[in-house]
């Protein structure tokens, strides 16, 4: 039997973008229904992405730090790994946050339905649930249906030894050897987790650099560390075939610049990017336009080409990041509720939560050089930071790019422990239009890693006393 319902606002997808949109709309007094096909709220980020991976990365970082304490005079034995306990710990964190979101939905009287939504028209959805179909007509709809891992040709998708970010986080076992295809964010974060737990990890990256979107100088310290932790890092290389063996291991052929190599791996993790989930929504039943890659086209109000339908998050394009989605979600909810709002930000920060972390925001040197954008920079090497040296984190670096005319901050790049937290100050500087003096004259606490942000500005201004930089004649 089909049940019919009407709501003021329906949100498809309960990830960080979708639940932010639903909660903001409810707070603005709207009647809201939130739909997700998962049995819990939180989307990919919470259930099988950002949060579980951070729980595992925390463990691998502490293991690495404990091992390095031997250089400081404290030695522990070889760690004993209880995989079941690690899984339970990770699942507990996810469940705690799932509950938190469910409670907040309840408190706001947001009705949440578990089911798969597809469009019937510009004003109606069908929702397939365990108990049958529901038809939901709406005044406004916000699509926040996210993205899915891309697979590559020649890789047997459904083979148990072929992992995606989703299945890799299940941590079924610790494979003896793991080939990571794709040296981007997911590949390096999960590669580092598996390496810490004992797998021999190799990475194949198609382009000449790891994390190709970031400046090579801030990736370098991470790459140096990964060289020690991983068995091999193959750049400018691609996987051409993956053939399963009877014992579930995989024979992989990789084309490198020096020729073709064939190797056997226990498992392969495919992390070569993500694609929008637009094909599952029956978009054809609406007048919503997609771009050539399948992303939903939106304007600065997050409106699609249908005036009462909005879209946010991964499904509208890169960067596919939770914090971008939640900001867009709030904009969509506000505009859909009749409030003036637009997505108008100067930058969106990127963070790779490896050890060391890599974080950047705004202009990169790669962008500047490609697009002939003039910039000047101030850099502070953590090798001169008392806190970094005390922590054994002296490989890090803080870099600020300035506008040569106004001396305002155009971009920030940081590598090192806590770079993801430190980039927040850079974001505020970019959004507030801070210039070099604003930063250099801000009193930063000493000794902290955060003070390297102020010191990078001092380097640029020539007022630094924590380094000696000979004057140019
Ligand atoms: P990605 O775009 O970060 O990296 C994919 C990498 O695979 C690229 O370096 C690309 O050059 C390479 N590649 C593509 N095809 C290849 C091939 N056939 N062989 C070898 N290499 C190939 O994508 P990833 O890591 O899958 O992440 C997907 C999305 O999820 C990204 O948009 C990312 O921003 C987001 N994400 C963000 C996280 C964070 O903020 N910390 C964590 C995890 C994911």
Short mmCIF file of C-alpha atoms in Angstrom, two decimals, residues 57 178 180 185-197 199 201-203 226 229-230 269 354:
data_model
loop_
_atom_site.label_atom_id
_atom_site.label_comp_id
_atom_site.label_asym_id
_atom_site.label_seq_id
_atom_site.Cartn_x
_atom_site.Cartn_y
_atom_site.Cartn_z
CA UNK A 57 44.15 7.13 12.39
CA UNK A 178 47.91 -4.17 0.47
CA UNK A 180 46.50 1.16 -2.61
CA UNK A 185 43.38 11.61 0.56
CA UNK A 186 41.64 8.28 1.17
CA UNK A 187 44.50 6.15 -0.15
CA UNK A 188 47.12 7.74 2.09
CA UNK A 189 44.94 7.94 5.22
CA UNK A 190 43.85 4.31 5.03
CA UNK A 191 47.22 3.15 3.73
CA UNK A 192 48.82 4.59 6.86
CA UNK A 193 46.29 2.86 9.13
CA UNK A 194 46.92 -0.54 7.53
CA UNK A 195 50.72 0.01 7.58
CA UNK A 196 50.59 0.78 11.31
CA UNK A 197 48.56 -2.38 11.94
CA UNK A 199 50.30 -4.67 6.43
CA UNK A 201 51.47 -1.25 1.94
CA UNK A 202 52.29 -0.08 -1.58
CA UNK A 203 50.75 2.89 -3.39
CA UNK A 226 55.47 7.22 4.04
CA UNK A 229 56.27 3.15 6.45
CA UNK A 230 55.26 1.80 3.03
CA UNK A 269 42.20 -0.73 -2.04
CA UNK A 354 47.73 11.42 7.98
#
